[in-house]
Structure formats: C-alpha cells, structure tokens
C-alpha cells in the first residue's frame, strides 16, 4: 500500500507543513497574538536583510548533515535518535583540539580538526550500531542514553578538564584561532557580517556524495537491502552486522561533521549546555519531512532554517516567543507521523474529483465485497467484538 | 558524620530523587504492557512539571500546604491529555510509536516555555513557596534506628510511590483488567478474537502512563526543581524509560530500578558530603545510570524481552 502511494510523499509533506503552520496560527490566536503579523515578522526576520539570509543559509548546513545522517541510518533500518549527541561529540572534540593547538598552520590544523570531529561522531554512532548488530539491543534506547552520556561528559570537560588558559569563564571556552575557523571574510562581507561560512559548501558537497553512495554504489545497495530485509541480505551474501554498523558509523560521522560546522563555523567556541544540541532532532525532523528523498531533505532543511532564523526575530517585532517555531516544527513532524490520515484525506479528495485512487481500491473492494456477501455478519461481527468482554474470563 | 547519619541522608535523598522515576516508570510499564511504546515519557513529565508549577504559583495562597498535592492532580490531568495525543496518534491514526513519542518530547518543552513567556513574560517561573519538603512518617519514625534512617525527614511522595507500585503490580497481575491489558500487548489479534476491545485497552494503558508520568513530573518540579524552565526536566523521563526496561516491564521491578537510579542521582548531588564517594568525579555519577542501561541492555539482557506486540500498530481487519 505504501509502495503505491509513495509518489504522494511530496504532497503529504506539503500538507503536513500547512497543517503545522495552522497549528502555530491557532496557538498564536489563543495566546492573544495576531498570526498574520506573527508570520509576517517571521518572514521579515528571515529574509529582511542580507545578514539574515546569510544566517538562514548558515543554519541549513548542519541540518543538511544531520538530516543526511538520519537518512543513512534509516536506510539500514536504524532510528538514530542520537544525532544530537553525536553532533555534540564532534563539536566539542573538534573545538577542544583546535584550542589545544592554535598555532598549527591552517593547512594542517583545519583538516585534522574536521577529521577528529567526524571520527568522534562516528564512534558515538558506531557503538549503538554495533551493540544492536551484536546483541540486538534497541538503538532507540542506546542512542538516547548516549545523548546524555555525551552531554554530561562534554560539560564536565569544559568545567573540569579544560586548562585555565583556554577558558573564558567557568562555563565556556575562549574562541578558536583563525587557523581552525570555517569563517571566510568574503562570505562574511557578502552577507553584511552574518556567520555564514564555508561549512555550507562542505555540507552541500557531502550531501551530494552521500546521495551518490546511497543510490549508485554497492555499499548503498547493501545498506538499503539490510534495512529492507536483513535475512534476505544475509542470504545474498551481505554481512548484515557489518553493513548495519557501517551505516551507523556514516550516520554518526555526518552528525559529527554537523557539530564541527557549528563549532568551527558558527559558535567558534564550546560552552556548557542544558541539553544536547537541537540540531540533531531538527535534522531528524528534516529527514522525516523529506520522506526518504535527498531533494526533500534540501527542501526541508531550507524550510526549517527559515523558521528557525525567522523565529529568532519574532519576539522583537511582535512579541511572539521563539519557542513557537519549535512547536510548529514538532507539529509538522506529527502530521508526517500520522501520514496515514493525510493520505486518506488525499485519497478521498481524489476519489471525489477524479478516477479511483490506488490507495482506496483494495479498501473499497474489500468492504464492498463483505457488505454484499455477508452484510449482516459485518454488523454482528462489530457488536460481537465488544459485547462479551464483560464476563468471559475466570 | 556517623554511619547512621550517612545512611539517613543517603536514603532520604534517594527517596526524593526516586519518587518521580518510580511514578513515571510504572506509567511506562502500563503503556508498553498494552503494546504502545512510549518514548514520550520525558515530554509527559515536562507537561506535568509545567502545569503543577503554574498551579502551585497561582493557588498557593488558597490551598496552603495542600497545594503541592493538588498540583499532582493537575499534573496527572495534563499528563493524561498529553499522553492522549500519543495514544490517538499511535492507536487510531497508525503513527509510528517512536516518531509520535519523539514529537511529544520535542513539542512539550517548547510549549511549556512558550506558555510561561505568555503568562509571566519571562523564560522561567519564580520559585514555588509551597513544596513537598521533608516530613516524618508518623508512628514509623519512632522505631529505633530504622525509624531514623527511613522515616525521619523523608519524602512523602516517595512513600506514596512505593504504595502505588504495589497497587500497580496487583492491577497488572492479579486483576482481569491487567490480564486483558497484557494480552493486547502480547497478541492483539488473539485478544480481539476473544472479543476484547483492543483499541480501548491500549488507550487505557497510554492514559495511565500519562497520569503517572504527569504525577512524576509534578513531583520532580515540586520537590527538586521548585520552578519551571526549559531545563527543568532534563533526562528524567529517559531514566524512567530505562528503569522500566530494567524492571522487565513489571511495576515492582521498575520501582526497584527507579530506586537504584534515584540512588545514583542523589550520589551526584550529595556525594561531596560522603566518604569515598567524594573522591569520585561527579561526571561519573551523572552518566552512571545511562552507561549502566547501555551495558545491561546489551550484555545481560541480549534481545530485550518486552511485550511481544510492543510498538506494533494493530489494525483491526474488517
């Protein structure tokens, strides 16, 4: 059934976005804000100046990476809920290394720093991947647990392990040197001093590479086949454990790179966090909205970046708290999650206006069949399943 | 510090930190026994914490010392509403349980802080004046030594939690409702054939998880955090989830695991006052429950043996 309607993914995504924005509008109305003014200020804040456009583009880079990371894991049948922790590992590790060797030449320092960030994210993804492949432990639980382990270890590093010389306060580090920065003066100047950096180009190139690997290479095929049916994949000679672990390594590595881009490009330092960075959860949301398509991923990342950056300006213009954006994003994912309903609506709409829809055909055929052949039995069947529940068990 | 004083401090702090975990973990048990995976426990706790703090701040004058207890009822109600969203999405609208639960976790802190900003014009609330504090259990605190260690200056909600755990165990294993709830979590098809209302039973499990999780969040807010902000509930719900798994989806087991995690959390807080423990860096104590969960989940349990149909949507065939 899903296979037949997969081509509707784009429509489902658009409807989910519309419904999510509607939820946001209702919440604004109920809390005494004007939704039109609210969304107007959101667009104004996102597109009003070259600087804000730069920030929107900058915001896209980590989302593209964590989103792609989620998709690779998903292709192998993993629900990687630990992208946030993996990103934090990449962020903290790369910045710590950059702070420790500030005087190395840029040609050596920058690549090394990036590789260290990717490696830390990859390790953070590999362990849950390997644990599931080896012991069958649920990656949903283990990656959630790893989020907290990485959060507390990262915070403790800043508070207790960092040398005095690289600390700005007890809770934050000094800024990294220019040698490790992803900022480029031409990008900063082009966007009137936004934090847009070459992380965007890294992200775009990497997403293209990931798309190529997943769709055009043997490894991609192996990962996808393990995700679809691991027994069949094993029968076809693919090592399912190894492939699944590799998928989680790639997934974590991409999340780690997202952390690097944030650390070396956006924030330029590390500081104690209340929770693991939201970029992992947002990337997961982007990927879910994209519905398994890499083009959808880019569209989702663009949309969420506009919402995120626009949301920052909302309190200034209209007093609507920034948190509204997170509510909208979560609502959009909720509607993607209950896409069965959205699909049903689409199907019903189609049925009224045009030819019968493939989604509805089996349902109506089945129902009509029952209704004609033993219509009476259907009603008694329905009541039968409820009535005798009262006293049939000893 | 005398040995007795050390034990008294350790146990009273453990009880304070365990109470929210016990309630929430038992809530998760009901949901998953009915076949609905609930990773949204964290979000349910957030809503319980949020609503109880707002209630507490608004009505502390009217209700005085009864306020925190009434706050639990408010938390239970709001928790149930939150869980109902998860229940409707997963049971009736065929949503993926993990996605729906994750949405609950994402939306609740944002919604809570949004409403706090709308109501109070700032990012977090004031401290509540009426909180649970420490009380003596009457009569039992007169028992020599034991009374002093367990029932003097202790947390009242924690002892309620212990009682609730026993009741929950009885409900799940000794009543017809419990048998039916478990049957829809193991084999909904068969339960349906026997004439059980699969959807209704599953919903009841999810609602119980909302009630208990909401109470858990409210207890945490009114006995530990004492206000509400973005980071009030940071990981409590996930530790409760872990406690539920350790407890093998059994209320008494969940309570045991929650007590253990409560102990490790309290060590991270009072460790500096205790011999031996004070030499352990606090980060080890902070990550201990999470690391232990990963190890036990993998090495000792192997494939997690939860209810068979946990996380599988049941679609009634026409």
XYZ file of C-alpha atoms in Angstrom:
712
model
C 0.000 0.000 0.000
C 2.812 2.369 0.884
C 4.606 1.453 -2.312
C 1.667 2.507 -4.460
C 1.319 5.874 -2.781
C 4.983 6.713 -2.377
C 4.728 9.239 -5.192
C 2.404 11.241 -2.939
C 5.209 11.856 -0.409
C 5.705 15.413 -1.651
C 2.028 16.196 -1.313
C 1.936 14.667 2.170
C 4.929 16.794 3.172
C 3.359 19.992 1.855
C 0.058 19.272 3.599
C 1.928 18.491 6.827
C 3.718 21.833 6.620
C 0.434 23.648 6.017
C -1.224 21.867 8.944
C 1.802 22.575 11.164
C 1.651 26.276 10.314
C -2.068 26.184 11.034
C -1.354 24.771 14.500
C 1.111 27.612 15.030
C -1.515 30.139 13.917
C -4.102 28.691 16.292
C -1.656 28.811 19.190
C -0.863 32.437 18.376
C -4.574 33.298 18.212
C -5.314 31.574 21.511
C -2.393 33.347 23.232
C -3.551 36.730 22.004
C -1.184 37.309 19.078
C -2.101 38.131 15.509
C -0.978 35.139 13.384
C -0.629 37.221 10.218
C 1.603 39.710 11.991
C 3.455 36.819 13.647
C 4.216 35.001 10.400
C 4.906 38.326 8.717
C 7.571 39.111 11.282
C 8.971 35.600 10.817
C 9.429 36.133 7.080
C 10.733 39.643 7.664
C 13.334 38.346 10.128
C 14.404 35.553 7.793
C 14.620 37.495 4.539
C 14.715 41.156 5.576
C 18.479 41.785 5.276
C 21.456 40.161 3.537
C 22.661 39.252 7.012
C 19.500 37.329 7.881
C 19.613 35.491 4.541
C 23.209 34.592 5.376
C 22.091 33.232 8.723
C 19.353 31.151 7.059
C 21.928 29.619 4.696
C 24.318 29.013 7.579
C 21.563 27.326 9.586
C 20.957 24.942 6.671
C 24.448 23.424 6.746
C 24.221 21.384 9.969
C 20.602 20.441 9.214
C 21.600 19.019 5.831
C 24.309 16.957 7.503
C 22.289 15.593 10.434
C 19.362 15.020 8.075
C 21.532 13.006 5.709
C 22.909 11.166 8.736
C 19.421 10.199 9.811
C 18.576 9.012 6.297
C 21.599 6.736 6.029
C 20.783 5.110 9.376
C 17.129 4.835 8.406
C 18.049 3.136 5.148
C 19.732 0.411 7.214
C 16.680 0.104 9.459
C 18.025 2.189 12.352
C 16.150 5.006 14.040
C 19.127 7.135 15.048
C 17.760 9.372 17.777
C 21.315 10.101 18.951
C 22.277 12.551 16.203
C 22.287 15.360 18.753
C 24.785 13.629 20.991
C 26.913 12.630 18.008
C 26.902 16.248 16.814
C 27.895 17.422 20.277
C 30.773 14.937 20.335
C 32.014 16.325 17.012
C 31.570 19.917 18.123
C 33.308 19.605 21.497
C 36.071 17.327 20.234
C 36.991 19.492 17.263
C 36.930 22.754 19.195
C 38.953 21.242 22.033
C 41.593 20.079 19.564
C 41.591 23.463 17.819
C 42.027 25.215 21.169
C 44.872 22.916 22.162
C 46.942 23.557 19.006
C 46.047 27.116 17.994
C 49.294 27.848 16.215
C 49.463 24.931 13.781
C 49.228 26.109 10.184
C 45.708 26.271 8.792
C 46.518 23.658 6.130
C 47.226 21.079 8.810
C 45.018 22.238 11.672
C 41.701 22.643 9.858
C 41.582 19.234 8.127
C 42.815 17.436 11.259
C 40.221 19.193 13.370
C 37.421 18.289 10.983
C 38.533 14.662 10.811
C 38.658 14.430 14.612
C 35.098 15.792 14.838
C 33.824 13.334 12.243
C 35.638 10.467 13.957
C 34.129 11.268 17.359
C 30.633 11.440 15.893
C 31.272 8.197 14.023
C 32.377 6.420 17.199
C 29.313 7.728 19.035
C 27.167 6.272 16.255
C 29.164 3.088 15.853
C 28.761 1.854 19.428
C 24.926 1.728 19.391
C 25.077 0.329 15.852
C 27.459 -2.415 16.844
C 25.534 -3.153 20.032
C 22.361 -3.718 18.056
C 24.101 -5.765 15.404
C 25.882 -7.880 18.011
C 23.384 -8.109 20.905
C 20.142 -6.868 19.421
C 19.843 -4.013 21.926
C 17.396 -1.341 20.766
C 19.262 1.566 19.177
C 16.421 3.893 20.158
C 17.235 3.366 23.832
C 21.027 3.210 23.479
C 21.304 6.361 21.355
C 19.067 8.251 23.808
C 21.361 7.096 26.619
C 24.428 8.144 24.618
C 22.933 11.624 24.183
C 23.064 12.080 27.943
C 26.445 10.429 28.398
C 27.963 12.770 25.792
C 26.142 15.791 27.249
C 27.497 15.252 30.755
C 30.992 14.292 29.624
C 31.158 17.310 27.298
C 30.023 19.695 30.030
C 32.439 18.176 32.505
C 35.314 18.605 30.037
C 34.623 22.329 29.792
C 34.141 22.734 33.537
C 36.815 20.470 34.946
C 39.286 19.306 32.300
C 39.957 22.371 30.169
C 43.130 24.226 31.108
C 42.680 27.702 32.597
C 44.368 29.212 29.531
C 41.617 28.123 27.132
C 38.701 29.042 29.370
C 36.832 32.325 29.089
C 34.541 31.656 32.069
C 33.976 28.584 34.233
C 31.258 27.562 31.772
C 32.779 28.393 28.380
C 35.991 28.276 26.376
C 37.796 31.098 24.594
C 37.286 31.486 20.848
C 39.253 29.270 18.485
C 42.073 30.778 16.475
C 41.578 31.850 12.864
C 43.598 28.832 11.765
C 40.763 26.488 12.723
C 37.849 28.691 11.718
C 35.474 27.903 8.874
C 34.648 31.576 8.501
C 35.727 33.267 5.261
C 35.924 37.040 5.007
C 34.314 37.145 1.547
C 31.258 35.283 2.829
C 31.025 37.483 5.896
C 31.322 40.636 3.778
C 28.864 39.365 1.180
C 26.209 38.930 3.853
C 26.876 42.055 5.919
C 28.582 40.243 8.768
C 26.467 37.091 9.105
C 28.061 33.921 10.426
C 27.714 32.214 7.024
C 30.847 30.124 6.473
C 32.318 27.526 4.165
C 30.519 24.895 6.216
C 27.622 25.384 3.786
C 29.738 24.261 0.831
C 31.107 21.339 2.822
C 27.551 20.325 3.682
C 26.306 20.547 0.087
C 29.243 18.553 -1.279
C 28.899 15.919 1.433
C 25.150 15.520 0.862
C 25.769 15.012 -2.868
C 28.419 12.407 -2.031
C 26.065 10.669 0.392
C 23.317 10.653 -2.231
C 25.759 9.147 -4.725
C 26.980 6.492 -2.302
C 23.480 5.515 -1.216
C 21.923 5.422 -4.673
C 24.754 4.496 -7.030
C 27.237 2.272 -5.220
C 27.333 -1.273 -3.920
C 27.666 -0.071 -0.330
C 24.479 1.956 -0.678
C 22.657 -1.017 -2.122
C 23.937 -3.243 0.681
C 22.835 -0.793 3.355
C 19.396 -0.433 1.788
C 18.926 -4.167 1.382
C 19.910 -4.814 5.000
C 17.350 -2.215 6.013
C 14.638 -3.763 3.882
C 15.226 -7.357 4.913
C 18.327 -8.376 6.813
C 17.755 -12.124 6.465
C 17.421 -11.819 2.698
C 20.526 -9.633 2.600
C 22.457 -12.227 4.602
C 21.262 -14.942 2.231
C 22.542 -12.850 -0.664
C 25.990 -12.840 0.926
C 25.945 -9.439 2.590
C 27.313 -9.293 6.127
C 24.302 -7.671 7.728
C 26.017 -6.930 11.050
C 28.977 -5.251 9.398
C 26.801 -3.294 6.978
C 24.437 -2.107 9.694
C 27.368 -0.966 11.813
C 28.908 0.840 8.827
C 25.614 2.649 8.252
C 25.634 3.876 11.848
C 29.312 4.908 11.502
C 28.419 7.015 8.461
C 25.338 8.383 10.205
C 27.282 9.360 13.318
C 30.133 10.749 11.226
C 27.743 13.025 9.354
C 26.247 14.208 12.637
C 29.781 14.753 13.972
C 30.564 16.864 10.916
C 27.417 18.888 11.584
C 28.804 19.542 15.060
C 32.144 20.566 13.555
C 30.435 23.011 11.196
C 28.533 24.508 14.120
C 31.596 24.591 16.362
C 34.188 25.918 13.916
C 31.840 27.974 11.777
C 29.012 29.325 13.891
C 29.919 29.436 17.571
C 33.751 29.349 17.415
C 33.897 28.002 20.963
C 32.262 25.493 23.333
C 30.147 26.135 26.402
C 28.157 24.183 28.977
C 24.835 23.043 27.524
C 21.487 22.468 29.207
C 20.553 19.811 26.693
C 22.187 18.165 23.702
C 22.166 20.473 20.653
C 18.759 20.640 18.979
C 20.395 20.344 15.571
C 20.211 16.566 15.752
C 16.495 16.474 16.457
C 15.862 19.139 13.834
C 17.884 17.162 11.292
C 15.822 14.096 12.105
C 12.690 16.187 11.582
C 14.010 17.468 8.248
C 14.728 13.928 7.082
C 11.293 12.682 8.141
C 9.688 15.579 6.290
C 11.796 14.767 3.240
C 10.300 11.291 3.276
C 13.454 9.476 2.209
C 14.298 11.756 -0.721
C 17.517 13.776 -0.793
C 15.793 16.598 -2.658
C 13.145 16.554 0.044
C 15.965 16.792 2.569
C 17.260 20.001 0.993
C 13.752 21.473 0.847
C 13.076 20.523 4.450
C 16.383 21.988 5.618
C 15.622 25.255 3.810
C 12.146 25.459 5.323
C 13.321 24.698 8.857
C 16.175 27.195 8.568
C 13.756 29.926 7.553
C 11.531 29.011 10.505
C 14.457 28.848 12.945
C 16.098 32.119 11.914
C 12.784 33.893 11.357
C 11.619 32.696 14.747
C 14.522 34.457 16.447
C 13.196 37.817 15.233
C 9.559 37.203 16.143
C 9.791 38.327 19.805
C 11.370 41.619 18.743
C 8.736 42.542 16.168
C 5.530 41.028 17.524
C 6.332 39.629 20.968
C 5.651 36.027 19.883
C 8.089 33.810 21.817
C 10.720 31.995 19.692
C 9.543 28.658 21.079
C 6.574 28.845 18.719
C 8.889 27.712 15.920
C 9.830 24.532 17.767
C 6.148 23.860 18.351
C 5.446 24.287 14.632
C 8.348 22.022 13.656
C 7.194 19.325 16.071
C 3.621 19.688 14.787
C 4.791 19.265 11.189
C 6.564 16.048 12.138
C 3.461 14.929 13.984
C 1.452 15.275 10.784
C 4.170 13.448 8.852
C 3.910 10.742 11.531
C 0.170 10.368 11.078
C 0.532 10.496 7.289
C -1.944 7.626 7.107
C -4.668 10.171 7.809
C -3.191 12.737 5.434
C -3.005 10.080 2.694
C -6.567 9.065 3.388
C -7.659 12.674 3.011
C -5.764 12.989 -0.262
C -7.271 9.727 -1.491
C -10.783 10.716 -0.531
C -10.345 14.083 -2.214
C -9.103 12.381 -5.387
C -11.955 9.922 -5.357
C -14.474 12.705 -5.334
C -12.813 14.698 -8.076
C -11.126 12.169 -10.354
C -10.633 8.484 -11.012
C -10.490 5.880 -8.224
C -7.273 6.059 -6.278
C -4.988 3.039 -5.955
C -4.941 3.526 -2.196
C -8.682 3.225 -1.882
C -9.226 0.423 -4.366
C -8.354 -2.506 -2.081
C -10.241 -0.943 0.815
C -13.474 -0.316 -1.058
C -13.286 -3.600 -2.940
C -12.830 -5.457 0.311
C -15.524 -3.552 2.117
C -17.996 -3.791 -0.757
C -17.318 -7.496 -1.029
C -18.108 -8.030 2.638
C -21.084 -5.743 2.571
C -22.652 -7.546 -0.373
C -21.854 -11.125 0.532
C -22.487 -11.021 4.228
C -23.559 -7.554 5.077
C -25.382 -8.717 8.157
C -22.435 -10.553 9.503
C -20.394 -7.384 9.403
C -22.644 -5.626 11.852
C -22.950 -8.591 14.149
C -19.191 -9.032 13.890
C -18.744 -5.491 15.098
C -21.002 -5.856 18.091
C -19.738 -9.322 18.828
C -16.237 -7.999 19.327
C -17.431 -5.686 22.077
C -20.296 -7.350 23.888
C -18.957 -10.486 25.518
C -15.968 -8.780 27.120
C -17.791 -8.347 30.402
C -17.608 -11.750 31.953
C -15.838 -14.298 29.837
C -12.642 -14.691 31.808
C -12.317 -16.560 35.010
C 29.343 12.023 60.170
C 28.103 8.902 61.945
C 27.175 5.844 59.915
C 23.538 6.306 60.886
C 23.537 9.928 59.777
C 25.152 8.983 56.467
C 22.506 6.344 55.813
C 19.722 8.705 56.825
C 20.960 11.391 54.441
C 21.578 8.911 51.630
C 18.180 7.272 51.922
C 16.164 10.441 52.275
C 17.859 11.990 49.214
C 17.473 8.743 47.276
C 13.767 8.716 48.040
C 13.401 12.316 46.856
C 15.067 11.569 43.531
C 13.397 8.191 43.100
C 9.777 9.264 43.549
C 9.358 10.901 40.110
C 11.172 7.997 38.446
C 9.017 5.371 40.170
C 5.770 7.003 39.088
C 6.902 7.597 35.521
C 8.487 4.182 35.066
C 5.291 2.480 36.243
C 3.375 4.666 33.817
C 5.621 3.499 31.001
C 5.025 -0.089 32.101
C 1.262 0.250 31.641
C 1.660 1.813 28.206
C 4.088 -0.800 26.926
C 2.262 -3.724 28.519
C -0.643 -2.639 26.341
C 1.652 -2.598 23.302
C 2.288 1.110 22.889
C 5.955 2.118 23.074
C 6.196 5.358 24.995
C 9.453 7.243 24.491
C 7.355 10.349 25.146
C 7.593 9.868 28.928
C 10.048 12.748 29.094
C 7.550 15.069 27.414
C 4.718 13.865 29.637
C 6.869 14.685 32.680
C 7.567 18.136 31.233
C 3.843 18.863 30.973
C 3.242 17.519 34.480
C 6.016 19.728 35.832
C 4.815 22.760 33.900
C 1.165 22.509 34.923
C 1.866 21.752 38.571
C 4.240 24.707 38.914
C 1.766 27.089 37.280
C -0.992 25.737 39.536
C 1.249 25.986 42.557
C 2.205 29.588 41.866
C -1.400 30.576 41.203
C -3.124 28.865 44.107
C -0.513 28.540 46.870
C -2.338 31.220 48.893
C -5.716 29.481 48.723
C -4.641 25.944 49.460
C -1.536 26.392 51.612
C 0.273 23.169 52.433
C -2.162 21.116 50.337
C -1.047 22.929 47.162
C 1.726 20.527 46.079
C -0.612 17.549 46.467
C -3.319 19.246 44.431
C -0.555 20.090 41.959
C -0.079 16.348 41.488
C -3.703 16.029 40.406
C -3.263 18.868 37.934
C -0.071 17.235 36.656
C -1.918 13.927 36.305
C -4.691 15.528 34.284
C -2.362 17.423 31.947
C -0.113 14.369 31.654
C -3.122 12.305 30.624
C -4.056 14.868 27.971
C -0.501 14.795 26.630
C -0.463 11.017 26.534
C -3.876 11.021 24.860
C -2.290 12.740 21.856
C 0.259 9.926 21.663
C -2.464 7.335 22.140
C -4.750 8.692 19.444
C -1.843 9.057 17.014
C -0.483 5.541 17.556
C -3.639 3.554 18.210
C -6.135 5.146 15.875
C -4.040 7.031 13.314
C -1.346 4.364 12.818
C 1.581 6.659 13.602
C 4.994 5.177 14.265
C 5.332 4.942 18.065
C 8.873 6.305 18.149
C 8.071 9.265 15.900
C 4.960 10.150 17.891
C 6.805 9.858 21.195
C 9.684 11.925 19.880
C 7.241 14.611 18.758
C 5.830 14.669 22.298
C 9.362 15.137 23.625
C 10.110 17.921 21.138
C 6.880 19.853 21.466
C 6.418 19.882 25.249
C 9.454 21.898 26.420
C 8.781 24.434 23.666
C 5.086 24.627 24.528
C 5.852 24.912 28.249
C 8.358 27.734 27.819
C 6.105 29.436 25.240
C 3.205 29.484 27.699
C 5.457 30.581 30.570
C 6.597 33.520 28.444
C 2.991 34.371 27.548
C 1.804 34.121 31.162
C 4.768 35.504 33.120
C 6.667 37.453 30.475
C 9.907 35.643 31.269
C 11.639 32.417 30.353
C 11.218 30.603 33.650
C 8.924 30.840 36.617
C 9.608 32.084 40.133
C 10.388 29.523 42.806
C 7.301 27.934 44.320
C 6.725 28.641 48.013
C 4.695 25.517 48.826
C 6.805 22.447 48.095
C 6.925 18.890 49.373
C 9.910 19.380 51.613
C 10.757 16.760 54.214
C 8.310 15.150 56.607
C 8.315 12.448 59.254
C 6.141 9.395 58.789
C 4.030 9.254 61.970
C 4.495 6.202 64.239
C 7.047 4.527 61.966
C 9.594 7.226 62.765
C 9.538 6.078 66.406
C 11.176 2.735 65.537
C 14.752 2.858 66.828
C 17.491 3.332 64.191
C 15.274 2.228 61.281
C 12.747 4.952 62.010
C 15.511 7.486 61.996
C 17.025 6.249 58.749
C 13.882 5.590 56.721
C 11.021 7.609 58.145
C 12.563 10.754 59.614
C 12.898 13.787 57.320
C 11.761 11.754 54.366
C 9.880 12.482 51.155
C 6.161 11.819 51.438
C 5.545 11.367 47.675
C 8.254 8.684 47.636
C 6.330 6.520 50.070
C 3.164 7.118 48.071
C 5.140 5.963 45.035
C 6.067 2.711 46.787
C 2.424 2.084 47.609
C 1.397 2.905 44.028
C 3.990 0.432 42.737
C 2.452 -2.367 44.790
C -1.048 -1.397 43.668
C 0.104 -1.232 40.046
C 1.625 -4.696 40.336
C -1.648 -6.002 41.762
C -3.641 -4.305 38.995
C -1.410 -5.704 36.258
C -1.019 -9.273 37.510
C -3.994 -10.014 39.747
C -6.977 -8.395 38.082
C -8.948 -9.070 34.954
C -8.088 -5.644 33.596
C -4.377 -6.396 33.971
C -4.692 -9.717 32.177
C -6.555 -8.090 29.320
C -4.119 -5.186 29.051
C -1.202 -7.598 28.882
C -2.969 -9.740 26.311
C -3.383 -6.823 23.901
C 0.312 -6.114 24.307
C 1.281 -9.699 23.570
C -1.177 -10.727 20.899
C -3.789 -8.147 19.946
C -5.153 -10.376 17.195
C -5.992 -13.136 19.634
C -7.352 -10.664 22.175
C -9.581 -9.210 19.501
C -10.825 -12.644 18.534
C -11.755 -13.246 22.163
C -13.869 -10.130 21.974
C -11.613 -7.725 23.870
C -11.666 -4.074 22.892
C -8.038 -3.792 21.766
C -8.140 -0.083 20.986
C -9.840 0.827 24.254
C -7.487 -1.275 26.368
C -4.412 0.119 24.641
C -5.724 3.647 25.142
C -6.288 2.961 28.837
C -2.660 1.871 29.185
C -1.425 5.017 27.474
C -3.697 7.214 29.613
C -2.380 5.543 32.778
C 1.143 6.304 31.590
C 0.080 9.936 31.152
C -1.480 10.144 34.604
C 1.517 8.544 36.331
C 4.098 10.361 34.173
C 2.355 13.666 34.804
C 2.461 12.978 38.534
C 6.133 12.049 38.201
C 6.909 15.348 36.502
C 4.883 17.257 39.071
C 6.738 15.583 41.940
C 10.086 16.425 40.379
C 9.062 20.053 39.897
C 7.589 20.423 43.373
C 10.274 18.606 45.346
C 13.540 19.017 43.393
C 13.437 21.791 40.769
C 10.937 24.073 42.553
C 10.330 26.095 39.377
C 9.745 25.527 35.680
C 12.080 26.382 32.825
C 13.454 24.849 29.648
C 15.791 22.526 31.560
C 13.582 21.552 34.499
C 13.061 18.027 33.190
C 16.361 17.115 31.566
C 16.525 13.387 31.048
C 14.311 12.259 33.951
C 11.804 10.717 31.567
C 14.523 8.814 29.754
C 15.918 7.475 33.014
C 12.377 6.373 33.884
C 12.231 4.646 30.493
C 15.469 2.877 31.341
C 14.084 1.905 34.769
C 11.060 0.402 33.073
C 13.261 -1.755 30.844
C 15.441 -2.828 33.770
C 12.324 -3.663 35.669
C 11.365 -6.009 32.840
C 8.062 -4.211 32.306
C 6.990 -5.118 35.846
C 5.872 -2.342 38.243
C 7.837 -3.726 41.194
C 10.921 -4.224 39.048
C 10.511 -0.717 37.677
C 10.335 0.577 41.244
C 13.500 -1.258 42.184
C 15.356 0.105 39.187
C 13.992 3.601 39.823
C 15.237 3.437 43.418
C 18.636 2.392 42.147
C 18.774 5.243 39.635
C 17.497 7.609 42.303
C 20.402 6.496 44.473
C 22.937 7.217 41.749
C 21.345 10.617 41.057
C 21.402 11.512 44.711
C 25.054 10.471 44.934
C 25.836 13.014 42.225
C 24.207 15.644 44.448
C 25.301 14.734 47.973
C 28.428 12.779 47.004
C 30.669 15.588 48.203
C 29.457 15.012 51.774
C 30.117 11.273 51.788
C 33.380 9.441 52.417
C 34.854 7.531 49.416
C 32.179 8.870 47.039
C 33.524 12.399 47.369
C 36.670 11.351 45.536
C 34.694 10.205 42.505
C 34.324 12.993 39.929
C 30.661 13.946 39.723
C 30.548 13.331 35.973
C 30.934 9.576 36.557
C 27.966 9.601 38.891
C 25.969 11.689 36.423
C 26.492 9.321 33.497
C 26.269 6.171 35.599
C 22.545 5.365 35.023
C 22.906 5.843 31.285
C 26.063 3.783 30.946
C 24.580 1.052 33.107
C 21.459 0.992 30.926
C 23.525 0.520 27.785
C 25.614 -2.250 29.353
C 22.734 -4.154 30.906
C 20.580 -3.750 27.830
C 23.321 -5.187 25.657
C 25.339 -7.670 27.599
C 22.948 -9.114 30.139
C 19.551 -8.920 28.533
C 20.555 -9.507 24.952
C 17.477 -9.049 22.895
C 15.110 -7.048 25.053
C 12.188 -9.182 26.004
C 9.388 -6.703 26.098
C 5.751 -7.401 25.387
C 5.593 -9.174 22.018
C 3.384 -6.695 20.185
C 5.044 -3.635 21.761
C 5.357 -0.942 19.128
C 3.295 -2.743 16.535
C 0.186 -0.979 15.369
C -2.891 -3.133 15.471
C -5.148 -2.658 12.501
C -8.489 -4.300 13.006
C -9.423 -6.183 9.874
C -12.917 -5.549 8.618
